[in-house]
Amino acid sequence: MALKVCKFGGTSMADGHTMTKVKKIVESDPDRRFVVVSAPGKRFSGDTKVTDLLYKCYAELMEHGDCKRAFADVRKRFEGIVRELNLNYDMTPVLDQTERRMDEERSEDFTASRGEYLAAVVMAQLLGAQFIDAEDVIFFDENGVFDDKKSYSAIASAVEGVKLAVFPGFYGRGADGKIKTFSRGGSDISGAIVARAVGASVYENWTDVSGFLACDPRIVDSPKRIKSLSYKELRELSYMGANVLHSESIFPVRKANIPIVIKNTFRPEDEGTSILPIAQYKPSGNIVTGIAGKKNFTVIFIEKSHMNSEVGFVRKVLSVLERYGVSVEHIPSGIDTMSVVIDSASVDNFKLEQILESIKAEVEPDFMRVSENIALIATVGHGMSSSVGTSARLFKALADAGVNVKMIDQGSSELNIIVAVKNEDMEKCIAAIYREFFGNN
Ligand code: ASP
């Protein structure tokens, strides 16, 4: 029998009205047996997500020793939800206990996690489902890394004989026994973990859009929707800023070949986007599947003649970055040149200066240059490897649009072409690539 794990994002959980839609969706298909929820998100533009209210609670807790005032807003949100749902359920004891535990724990992760916790408690009431607390089934090891074996087996035993259950997303328990959250948007990861642990036939990720678009709709008006893409394409696009789904949420399901379907809570009849293992993936016939971009990178360009024959050159450069705890995003290289692309947020001016000095001392380059405020744009698609002239078309389109390309990195998988441009050229660049490969709509 098919078994579906459904994760509902913040806008689906925003208020009583949207939670009623969630209930309808879950109850319309008996295969939808395990539900993972985010904290209530924004109800309207300008509203505050519950998770952000909770980070405020933590700030107040640190400053004043309690968070009565900030927590009052969280209380109001949940009391309002229960009222809108007409639930015969008194939230007060749970809210009181949550506030008390926040005071005791004094932990940012604990405080931030309570939006998911409370949302799951309400959703379980609404569905008449069992509540399974993530702190009892999702674990991290001593290094803060997700402990897959321990978590999968705990989840599998927790759901034994359970027909319908709700899990809070976003958090689990660390080796020190304390609550630990994933990074922001991490309920997507929790959903994937539950899907993997229960051996789901599909992981449905319900959000407020009908799937992935070929590029950001703020850049191109009504871009085409992507019907299906492979895990690899998704990874490339979501790493580069296509943020429908948390980029880490692919790993748990990918290993077990569980497809992900992105669905819209507000238009459940829409087909959505399927993310499939390569064996199940049927190319759409398009050369390019999608285009995504991200701003604020720093590029260190290094040139030295005969670099190619100098044993250990690349290692020495990278070991400098490692020493400074900076992770490297890309390393495009030529015969006598290499560029190191890093996230600008990971270095301040002082650290960057120190890194440059150390590289100079370590490899004595002939020339070195730093470019800041760089955007990377990834053009992604399995179709690119089999079609001749794709890069030529892409670069001609950029030249015609007057975009100055600072760097090119074509992944060895031929799945993507990454170009670096100035931050302010990113939108123009994406629009030009879209026009070239998708037409003008
Ligand atoms: N509520 C958390 C956030 O706002 C996690 C999530 O929604 O996935 O980031």
Short mmCIF file of C-alpha atoms and ligand atoms in Angstrom, two decimals:
data_model
loop_
_atom_site.label_atom_id
_atom_site.label_comp_id
_atom_site.label_asym_id
_atom_site.label_seq_id
_atom_site.Cartn_x
_atom_site.Cartn_y
_atom_site.Cartn_z
CA MET A 1 0.00 0.00 0.00
CA ALA A 2 1.16 3.50 -0.71
CA LEU A 3 2.32 5.48 2.27
CA LYS A 4 2.63 9.26 2.15
CA VAL A 5 4.45 11.61 4.48
CA CYS A 6 3.16 15.17 4.18
CA LYS A 7 5.02 18.20 5.41
CA PHE A 8 3.10 21.46 5.70
CA GLY A 9 4.99 24.74 5.69
CA GLY A 10 4.41 27.93 7.68
CA THR A 11 1.82 29.53 5.40
CA SER A 12 -0.23 26.31 5.46
CA MET A 13 -0.16 26.50 9.27
CA ALA A 14 -0.63 30.27 9.52
CA ASP A 15 -4.12 30.33 11.07
CA GLY A 16 -7.28 28.32 11.72
CA HIS A 17 -8.51 28.82 8.18
CA THR A 18 -5.36 27.43 6.56
CA MET A 19 -5.13 24.58 9.09
CA THR A 20 -8.65 23.55 8.06
CA LYS A 21 -7.35 23.24 4.50
CA VAL A 22 -4.53 21.05 5.79
CA LYS A 23 -7.03 18.81 7.57
CA LYS A 24 -9.05 18.46 4.36
CA ILE A 25 -5.96 17.53 2.37
CA VAL A 26 -4.82 14.93 4.89
CA GLU A 27 -8.27 13.40 5.23
CA SER A 28 -8.86 13.25 1.49
CA ASP A 29 -6.30 10.47 1.09
CA PRO A 30 -5.95 7.56 3.55
CA ASP A 31 -2.36 7.06 2.40
CA ARG A 32 -1.46 10.39 4.04
CA ARG A 33 -0.59 8.97 7.43
CA PHE A 34 2.34 10.93 8.76
CA VAL A 35 2.23 14.68 8.94
CA VAL A 36 5.15 17.01 9.73
CA VAL A 37 4.43 20.65 10.45
CA SER A 38 6.22 23.98 10.51
CA ALA A 39 5.43 26.77 12.93
CA PRO A 40 2.68 29.18 11.86
CA GLY A 41 4.09 31.57 9.27
CA LYS A 42 2.89 34.92 7.98
CA ARG A 43 -0.87 35.42 7.57
CA PHE A 44 -0.43 38.53 5.45
CA SER A 45 2.49 40.55 4.22
CA GLY A 46 4.01 42.45 7.11
CA ASP A 47 2.95 39.77 9.61
CA THR A 48 5.59 38.04 11.77
CA LYS A 49 6.30 34.31 11.66
CA VAL A 50 5.90 32.55 15.00
CA THR A 51 9.54 31.38 14.80
CA ASP A 52 10.63 35.03 14.57
CA LEU A 53 8.42 35.90 17.55
CA LEU A 54 10.20 33.12 19.41
CA TYR A 55 13.66 34.43 18.56
CA LYS A 56 12.40 37.71 20.06
CA CYS A 57 11.33 35.79 23.17
CA TYR A 58 14.86 34.47 23.50
CA ALA A 59 16.34 37.96 23.15
CA GLU A 60 13.95 39.22 25.85
CA LEU A 61 14.78 36.26 28.05
CA MET A 62 18.47 37.09 27.83
CA GLU A 63 17.93 40.76 28.47
CA HIS A 64 15.27 40.74 31.19
CA GLY A 65 15.43 37.25 32.67
CA ASP A 66 11.95 36.35 31.39
CA CYS A 67 10.04 36.71 28.13
CA LYS A 68 6.52 37.47 29.34
CA ARG A 69 5.95 40.33 26.93
CA ALA A 70 7.26 38.68 23.78
CA PHE A 71 5.61 35.37 24.63
CA ALA A 72 2.24 37.12 24.94
CA ASP A 73 2.26 37.46 21.13
CA VAL A 74 2.93 33.76 20.71
CA ARG A 75 0.10 32.95 23.12
CA LYS A 76 -2.24 35.19 21.17
CA ARG A 77 -1.40 33.46 17.89
CA PHE A 78 -2.10 29.98 19.24
CA GLU A 79 -5.18 30.96 21.24
CA GLY A 80 -6.54 32.60 18.09
CA ILE A 81 -5.88 29.45 16.05
CA VAL A 82 -7.69 27.20 18.55
CA ARG A 83 -10.62 29.62 18.60
CA GLU A 84 -10.82 29.80 14.79
CA LEU A 85 -10.76 26.04 14.63
CA ASN A 86 -13.53 25.74 17.18
CA LEU A 87 -11.44 23.13 18.92
CA ASN A 88 -12.61 21.95 22.27
CA TYR A 89 -9.07 22.13 23.59
CA ASP A 90 -7.58 24.36 26.26
CA MET A 91 -4.15 25.60 25.12
CA THR A 92 -3.42 27.43 28.39
CA PRO A 93 -1.67 24.61 30.28
CA VAL A 94 0.55 23.78 27.27
CA LEU A 95 1.40 27.44 26.75
CA ASP A 96 2.15 27.93 30.48
CA GLN A 97 4.35 24.87 30.54
CA THR A 98 6.14 26.01 27.36
CA GLU A 99 6.88 29.41 28.89
CA ARG A 100 8.14 27.79 32.09
CA ARG A 101 10.42 25.46 30.20
CA MET A 102 11.79 28.35 28.14
CA ASP A 103 12.70 30.08 31.41
CA GLU A 104 14.41 26.96 32.70
CA GLU A 105 16.26 25.94 29.55
CA ARG A 106 17.43 29.42 28.48
CA SER A 107 18.41 28.01 25.15
CA GLU A 108 17.92 29.70 21.80
CA ASP A 109 17.26 26.44 19.99
CA PHE A 110 14.74 25.30 22.57
CA THR A 111 12.87 28.60 22.42
CA ALA A 112 12.86 28.69 18.61
CA SER A 113 11.60 25.12 18.38
CA ARG A 114 8.38 25.80 20.30
CA GLY A 115 6.50 27.08 17.25
CA GLU A 116 6.68 23.67 15.62
CA TYR A 117 5.96 21.93 18.92
CA LEU A 118 2.79 23.93 19.59
CA ALA A 119 1.65 23.75 15.96
CA ALA A 120 1.98 19.96 16.01
CA VAL A 121 0.07 19.71 19.29
CA VAL A 122 -2.82 21.66 17.74
CA MET A 123 -2.70 19.77 14.44
CA ALA A 124 -2.78 16.42 16.25
CA GLN A 125 -5.89 17.58 18.12
CA LEU A 126 -7.50 18.76 14.90
CA LEU A 127 -6.84 15.50 13.08
CA GLY A 128 -7.46 13.23 16.06
CA ALA A 129 -3.95 11.94 15.40
CA GLN A 130 -1.13 10.87 17.68
CA PHE A 131 1.44 13.54 18.56
CA ILE A 132 5.02 12.26 18.30
CA ASP A 133 7.54 14.70 19.72
CA ALA A 134 10.63 15.20 17.55
CA GLU A 135 12.80 15.36 20.67
CA ASP A 136 12.06 11.67 21.26
CA VAL A 137 12.82 10.48 17.74
CA ILE A 138 15.21 12.83 15.93
CA PHE A 139 18.76 12.85 17.25
CA PHE A 140 22.07 14.60 16.69
CA ASP A 141 25.49 13.17 17.63
CA GLU A 142 28.24 14.79 19.77
CA ASN A 143 29.35 16.84 16.76
CA GLY A 144 25.87 18.18 16.19
CA VAL A 145 25.44 16.05 13.08
CA PHE A 146 22.10 14.37 12.43
CA ASP A 147 22.28 10.79 13.70
CA ASP A 148 20.47 8.90 10.96
CA LYS A 149 20.58 5.34 12.29
CA LYS A 150 19.40 6.20 15.77
CA SER A 151 16.67 8.53 14.46
CA TYR A 152 15.35 6.21 11.74
CA SER A 153 14.99 3.34 14.16
CA ALA A 154 13.35 5.54 16.84
CA ILE A 155 10.84 6.89 14.31
CA ALA A 156 10.10 3.42 12.95
CA SER A 157 9.33 2.11 16.44
CA ALA A 158 7.30 5.20 17.39
CA VAL A 159 4.94 4.74 14.42
CA GLU A 160 4.43 1.02 14.87
CA GLY A 161 0.71 0.36 14.88
CA VAL A 162 -0.05 4.09 14.57
CA LYS A 163 -2.56 5.03 11.87
CA LEU A 164 -2.13 8.78 11.82
CA ALA A 165 0.55 10.85 13.53
CA VAL A 166 1.79 14.43 13.61
CA PHE A 167 5.45 15.36 14.14
CA PRO A 168 6.80 18.84 14.80
CA GLY A 169 9.47 19.77 12.25
CA PHE A 170 12.68 21.78 12.64
CA TYR A 171 14.20 20.21 15.75
CA GLY A 172 15.47 17.12 17.52
CA ARG A 173 17.63 16.32 20.51
CA GLY A 174 21.41 16.67 20.76
CA ALA A 175 23.84 14.27 22.41
CA ASP A 176 23.78 16.56 25.48
CA GLY A 177 20.06 15.90 25.86
CA LYS A 178 19.16 19.44 24.81
CA ILE A 179 16.86 20.50 22.00
CA LYS A 180 18.69 21.38 18.81
CA THR A 181 17.21 22.92 15.67
CA PHE A 182 18.17 22.49 12.04
CA SER A 183 18.91 25.68 10.13
CA ARG A 184 15.99 27.95 9.17
CA GLY A 185 13.43 26.24 7.01
CA GLY A 186 14.56 22.93 8.49
CA SER A 187 11.11 21.36 8.81
CA ASP A 188 11.64 20.27 5.20
CA ILE A 189 14.53 18.17 6.47
CA SER A 190 12.43 16.73 9.29
CA GLY A 191 9.77 15.73 6.76
CA ALA A 192 12.37 13.98 4.60
CA ILE A 193 13.75 12.17 7.65
CA VAL A 194 10.30 10.88 8.64
CA ALA A 195 9.62 9.84 5.02
CA ARG A 196 12.85 7.87 4.95
CA ALA A 197 12.31 6.29 8.38
CA VAL A 198 8.82 5.01 7.63
CA GLY A 199 9.70 3.90 4.08
CA ALA A 200 7.23 6.30 2.46
CA SER A 201 6.32 5.84 -1.18
CA VAL A 202 6.28 9.60 -1.58
CA TYR A 203 7.27 12.68 0.42
CA GLU A 204 4.71 15.41 -0.19
CA ASN A 205 5.93 18.88 0.65
CA TRP A 206 2.93 21.22 0.88
CA THR A 207 3.64 24.91 0.52
CA ASP A 208 2.08 28.07 -0.92
CA VAL A 209 3.26 27.71 -4.52
CA SER A 210 2.43 25.07 -7.10
CA GLY A 211 5.99 23.79 -7.38
CA PHE A 212 9.24 25.02 -8.79
CA LEU A 213 9.36 27.65 -11.46
CA ALA A 214 12.07 27.77 -14.10
CA CYS A 215 13.34 30.95 -12.45
CA ASP A 216 12.44 33.53 -9.82
CA PRO A 217 9.05 35.13 -10.70
CA ARG A 218 10.30 38.44 -9.26
CA ILE A 219 12.79 38.52 -12.13
CA VAL A 220 10.76 37.09 -15.01
CA ASP A 221 7.02 37.53 -15.22
CA SER A 222 5.18 34.16 -14.83
CA PRO A 223 8.04 31.81 -15.67
CA LYS A 224 7.20 28.26 -16.72
CA ARG A 225 6.58 25.70 -14.01
CA ILE A 226 8.95 22.73 -13.82
CA LYS A 227 6.87 19.55 -13.90
CA SER A 228 9.62 17.24 -12.85
CA LEU A 229 13.29 17.43 -12.04
CA SER A 230 15.94 15.08 -10.77
CA TYR A 231 17.35 15.17 -7.24
CA LYS A 232 20.60 16.44 -8.69
CA GLU A 233 18.95 19.31 -10.54
CA LEU A 234 17.04 20.22 -7.43
CA ARG A 235 20.18 20.22 -5.35
CA GLU A 236 21.90 22.60 -7.78
CA LEU A 237 18.91 24.93 -7.99
CA SER A 238 18.07 25.03 -4.32
CA TYR A 239 21.69 25.52 -3.30
CA MET A 240 21.74 28.49 -5.61
CA GLY A 241 18.74 30.16 -4.10
CA ALA A 242 15.62 28.53 -5.53
CA ASN A 243 14.16 28.32 -2.07
CA VAL A 244 10.97 26.30 -2.34
CA LEU A 245 12.64 23.48 -0.43
CA HIS A 246 15.53 23.44 2.05
CA SER A 247 18.60 22.31 0.11
CA GLU A 248 19.55 19.70 2.74
CA SER A 249 16.19 17.96 2.61
CA ILE A 250 17.07 15.84 -0.39
CA PHE A 251 19.67 13.67 1.32
CA PRO A 252 17.47 11.43 3.49
CA VAL A 253 15.00 10.60 0.72
CA ARG A 254 17.54 10.36 -2.09
CA LYS A 255 19.26 7.36 -0.61
CA ALA A 256 15.97 5.48 -0.54
CA ASN A 257 14.76 6.73 -3.94
CA ILE A 258 11.65 8.31 -2.43
CA PRO A 259 10.17 10.91 -4.78
CA ILE A 260 9.35 14.37 -3.41
CA VAL A 261 6.27 16.18 -4.68
CA ILE A 262 5.87 19.90 -4.10
CA LYS A 263 2.19 20.73 -3.73
CA ASN A 264 0.18 23.88 -3.07
CA THR A 265 -2.11 23.83 -0.01
CA PHE A 266 -4.13 26.65 -1.55
CA ARG A 267 -4.52 24.93 -4.94
CA PRO A 268 -4.36 21.23 -4.11
CA GLU A 269 -5.69 20.31 -7.54
CA ASP A 270 -2.50 21.64 -9.21
CA GLU A 271 -0.10 18.94 -10.24
CA GLY A 272 2.94 20.52 -8.55
CA THR A 273 6.54 19.55 -9.19
CA SER A 274 7.92 16.03 -8.78
CA ILE A 275 11.50 15.52 -7.77
CA LEU A 276 12.63 12.10 -8.83
CA PRO A 277 15.58 9.75 -8.67
CA ILE A 278 17.38 9.68 -11.98
CA ALA A 279 16.03 6.20 -12.82
CA GLN A 280 12.45 7.48 -12.69
CA TYR A 281 13.19 10.84 -14.23
CA LYS A 282 11.98 11.47 -17.75
CA PRO A 283 13.67 14.47 -19.32
CA SER A 284 11.16 17.09 -20.38
CA GLY A 285 12.82 17.71 -23.72
CA ASN A 286 13.98 21.12 -22.50
CA ILE A 287 17.71 21.73 -22.62
CA VAL A 288 17.58 23.80 -19.47
CA THR A 289 15.43 22.83 -16.51
CA GLY A 290 15.85 25.92 -14.37
CA ILE A 291 17.97 28.97 -13.57
CA ALA A 292 18.78 30.27 -10.10
CA GLY A 293 21.13 32.84 -8.66
CA LYS A 294 22.60 33.94 -5.38
CA LYS A 295 24.37 37.19 -4.48
CA ASN A 296 27.26 38.18 -2.23
CA PHE A 297 30.18 35.97 -3.00
CA THR A 298 33.85 36.91 -2.84
CA VAL A 299 36.26 35.55 -5.45
CA ILE A 300 40.00 35.25 -4.85
CA PHE A 301 41.74 34.94 -8.20
CA ILE A 302 45.27 33.51 -8.11
CA GLU A 303 47.71 33.30 -10.99
CA LYS A 304 51.11 31.67 -11.10
CA SER A 305 52.95 30.35 -14.13
CA HIS A 306 53.47 26.60 -14.08
CA MET A 307 50.92 26.27 -11.32
CA ASN A 308 49.83 23.05 -12.97
CA SER A 309 53.16 21.38 -12.39
CA GLU A 310 53.61 22.60 -8.82
CA VAL A 311 52.69 19.63 -6.64
CA GLY A 312 50.36 20.56 -3.78
CA PHE A 313 49.54 24.08 -5.03
CA VAL A 314 45.75 23.78 -4.75
CA ARG A 315 46.02 21.94 -1.45
CA LYS A 316 48.16 24.71 0.04
CA VAL A 317 45.68 27.39 -0.99
CA LEU A 318 42.74 25.45 0.32
CA SER A 319 44.48 24.62 3.56
CA VAL A 320 44.79 28.36 4.28
CA LEU A 321 41.02 28.69 3.99
CA GLU A 322 40.57 25.63 6.13
CA ARG A 323 42.80 27.13 8.82
CA TYR A 324 40.57 30.20 8.91
CA GLY A 325 37.45 28.05 9.06
CA VAL A 326 36.13 29.33 5.72
CA SER A 327 34.32 26.90 3.48
CA VAL A 328 34.93 27.04 -0.24
CA GLU A 329 31.93 27.14 -2.57
CA HIS A 330 33.63 26.68 -5.96
CA ILE A 331 37.16 26.38 -7.34
CA PRO A 332 37.16 27.04 -11.07
CA SER A 333 40.67 26.64 -12.43
CA GLY A 334 42.79 27.00 -15.54
CA ILE A 335 46.35 25.88 -16.30
CA ASP A 336 48.03 28.75 -14.50
CA THR A 337 45.06 30.19 -12.64
CA MET A 338 42.65 29.23 -9.97
CA SER A 339 39.77 31.09 -8.37
CA VAL A 340 38.40 30.40 -4.97
CA VAL A 341 34.80 31.40 -4.43
CA ILE A 342 33.65 31.97 -0.87
CA ASP A 343 30.50 33.27 0.75
CA SER A 344 31.16 36.95 1.62
CA ALA A 345 29.36 36.53 4.93
CA SER A 346 32.04 34.06 6.06
CA VAL A 347 34.88 36.66 6.01
CA ASP A 348 35.15 40.21 7.30
CA ASN A 349 37.78 42.56 5.87
CA PHE A 350 40.32 41.71 8.52
CA LYS A 351 39.98 37.96 8.03
CA LEU A 352 40.13 38.38 4.26
CA GLU A 353 43.38 40.36 4.57
CA GLN A 354 44.86 37.64 6.74
CA ILE A 355 43.81 34.94 4.30
CA LEU A 356 45.39 36.81 1.39
CA GLU A 357 48.63 37.32 3.32
CA SER A 358 48.76 33.63 4.19
CA ILE A 359 48.10 32.57 0.59
CA LYS A 360 50.90 34.90 -0.56
CA ALA A 361 53.32 33.41 1.96
CA GLU A 362 52.26 29.87 1.21
CA VAL A 363 52.31 29.73 -2.63
CA GLU A 364 53.99 32.99 -3.75
CA PRO A 365 51.59 33.72 -6.62
CA ASP A 366 52.56 36.00 -9.53
CA PHE A 367 49.29 37.83 -9.24
CA MET A 368 46.29 37.84 -6.98
CA ARG A 369 43.03 39.79 -7.12
CA VAL A 370 39.88 39.86 -5.03
CA SER A 371 36.43 40.59 -6.44
CA GLU A 372 33.64 41.25 -4.00
CA ASN A 373 29.87 41.66 -4.46
CA ILE A 374 29.73 38.81 -6.92
CA ALA A 375 26.59 36.89 -7.81
CA LEU A 376 26.63 33.31 -9.06
CA ILE A 377 24.00 32.11 -11.49
CA ALA A 378 23.46 28.44 -12.17
CA THR A 379 21.82 27.25 -15.35
CA VAL A 380 20.82 23.68 -14.66
CA GLY A 381 19.55 20.80 -16.77
CA HIS A 382 20.40 17.22 -17.69
CA GLY A 383 19.47 18.15 -21.24
CA MET A 384 22.59 20.33 -21.55
CA SER A 385 25.03 17.43 -21.77
CA SER A 386 23.47 16.03 -24.93
CA SER A 387 22.88 19.24 -26.79
CA VAL A 388 25.73 20.84 -28.64
CA GLY A 389 26.20 24.58 -28.40
CA THR A 390 24.40 25.24 -25.11
CA SER A 391 27.21 27.31 -23.62
CA ALA A 392 27.60 29.24 -26.85
CA ARG A 393 23.90 30.15 -26.76
CA LEU A 394 24.12 31.09 -23.10
CA PHE A 395 27.16 33.34 -23.50
CA LYS A 396 25.82 34.97 -26.63
CA ALA A 397 22.59 35.76 -24.77
CA LEU A 398 24.59 37.36 -21.97
CA ALA A 399 26.76 39.32 -24.38
CA ASP A 400 23.66 40.58 -26.21
CA ALA A 401 22.20 41.68 -22.88
CA GLY A 402 25.42 43.55 -22.09
CA VAL A 403 26.28 41.42 -19.06
CA ASN A 404 29.96 41.21 -18.23
CA VAL A 405 30.78 37.64 -17.15
CA LYS A 406 33.54 37.56 -14.56
CA MET A 407 34.02 33.83 -14.22
CA ILE A 408 32.68 30.57 -15.60
CA ASP A 409 32.45 27.21 -13.90
CA GLN A 410 31.01 24.30 -15.80
CA GLY A 411 30.40 21.44 -13.39
CA SER A 412 32.09 18.21 -14.42
CA SER A 413 28.70 16.49 -14.44
CA GLU A 414 27.64 18.74 -17.35
CA LEU A 415 24.51 19.34 -15.35
CA ASN A 416 25.11 23.03 -14.85
CA ILE A 417 26.94 26.07 -16.04
CA ILE A 418 27.75 28.62 -13.37
CA VAL A 419 28.58 32.17 -14.29
CA ALA A 420 29.75 34.89 -11.95
CA VAL A 421 28.63 38.47 -12.53
CA LYS A 422 28.45 41.64 -10.47
CA ASN A 423 25.65 41.56 -7.89
CA GLU A 424 23.74 44.26 -9.72
CA ASP A 425 23.79 42.29 -12.98
CA MET A 426 22.22 39.14 -11.53
CA GLU A 427 18.61 39.86 -12.47
CA LYS A 428 19.53 40.96 -16.00
CA CYS A 429 21.62 37.81 -16.40
CA ILE A 430 18.86 35.44 -15.27
CA ALA A 431 16.30 37.17 -17.48
CA ALA A 432 18.60 36.89 -20.51
CA ILE A 433 19.25 33.18 -19.98
CA TYR A 434 15.55 32.53 -19.44
CA ARG A 435 14.64 34.33 -22.68
CA GLU A 436 17.21 32.34 -24.59
CA PHE A 437 16.08 28.91 -23.43
CA PHE A 438 12.40 29.39 -22.67
CA GLY A 439 11.43 32.17 -25.08
CA ASN A 440 9.34 35.14 -24.03
CA ASN A 441 6.49 33.04 -22.64
N1 ASP B 1 9.87 27.55 11.52
C1 ASP B 1 11.20 27.41 11.10
C2 ASP B 1 11.61 28.62 10.27
O1 ASP B 1 10.86 29.58 10.19
C3 ASP B 1 11.45 26.12 10.37
C4 ASP B 1 10.55 25.85 9.21
O2 ASP B 1 9.54 26.49 9.02
O3 ASP B 1 10.88 24.95 8.44
O4 ASP B 1 12.67 28.64 9.75
#
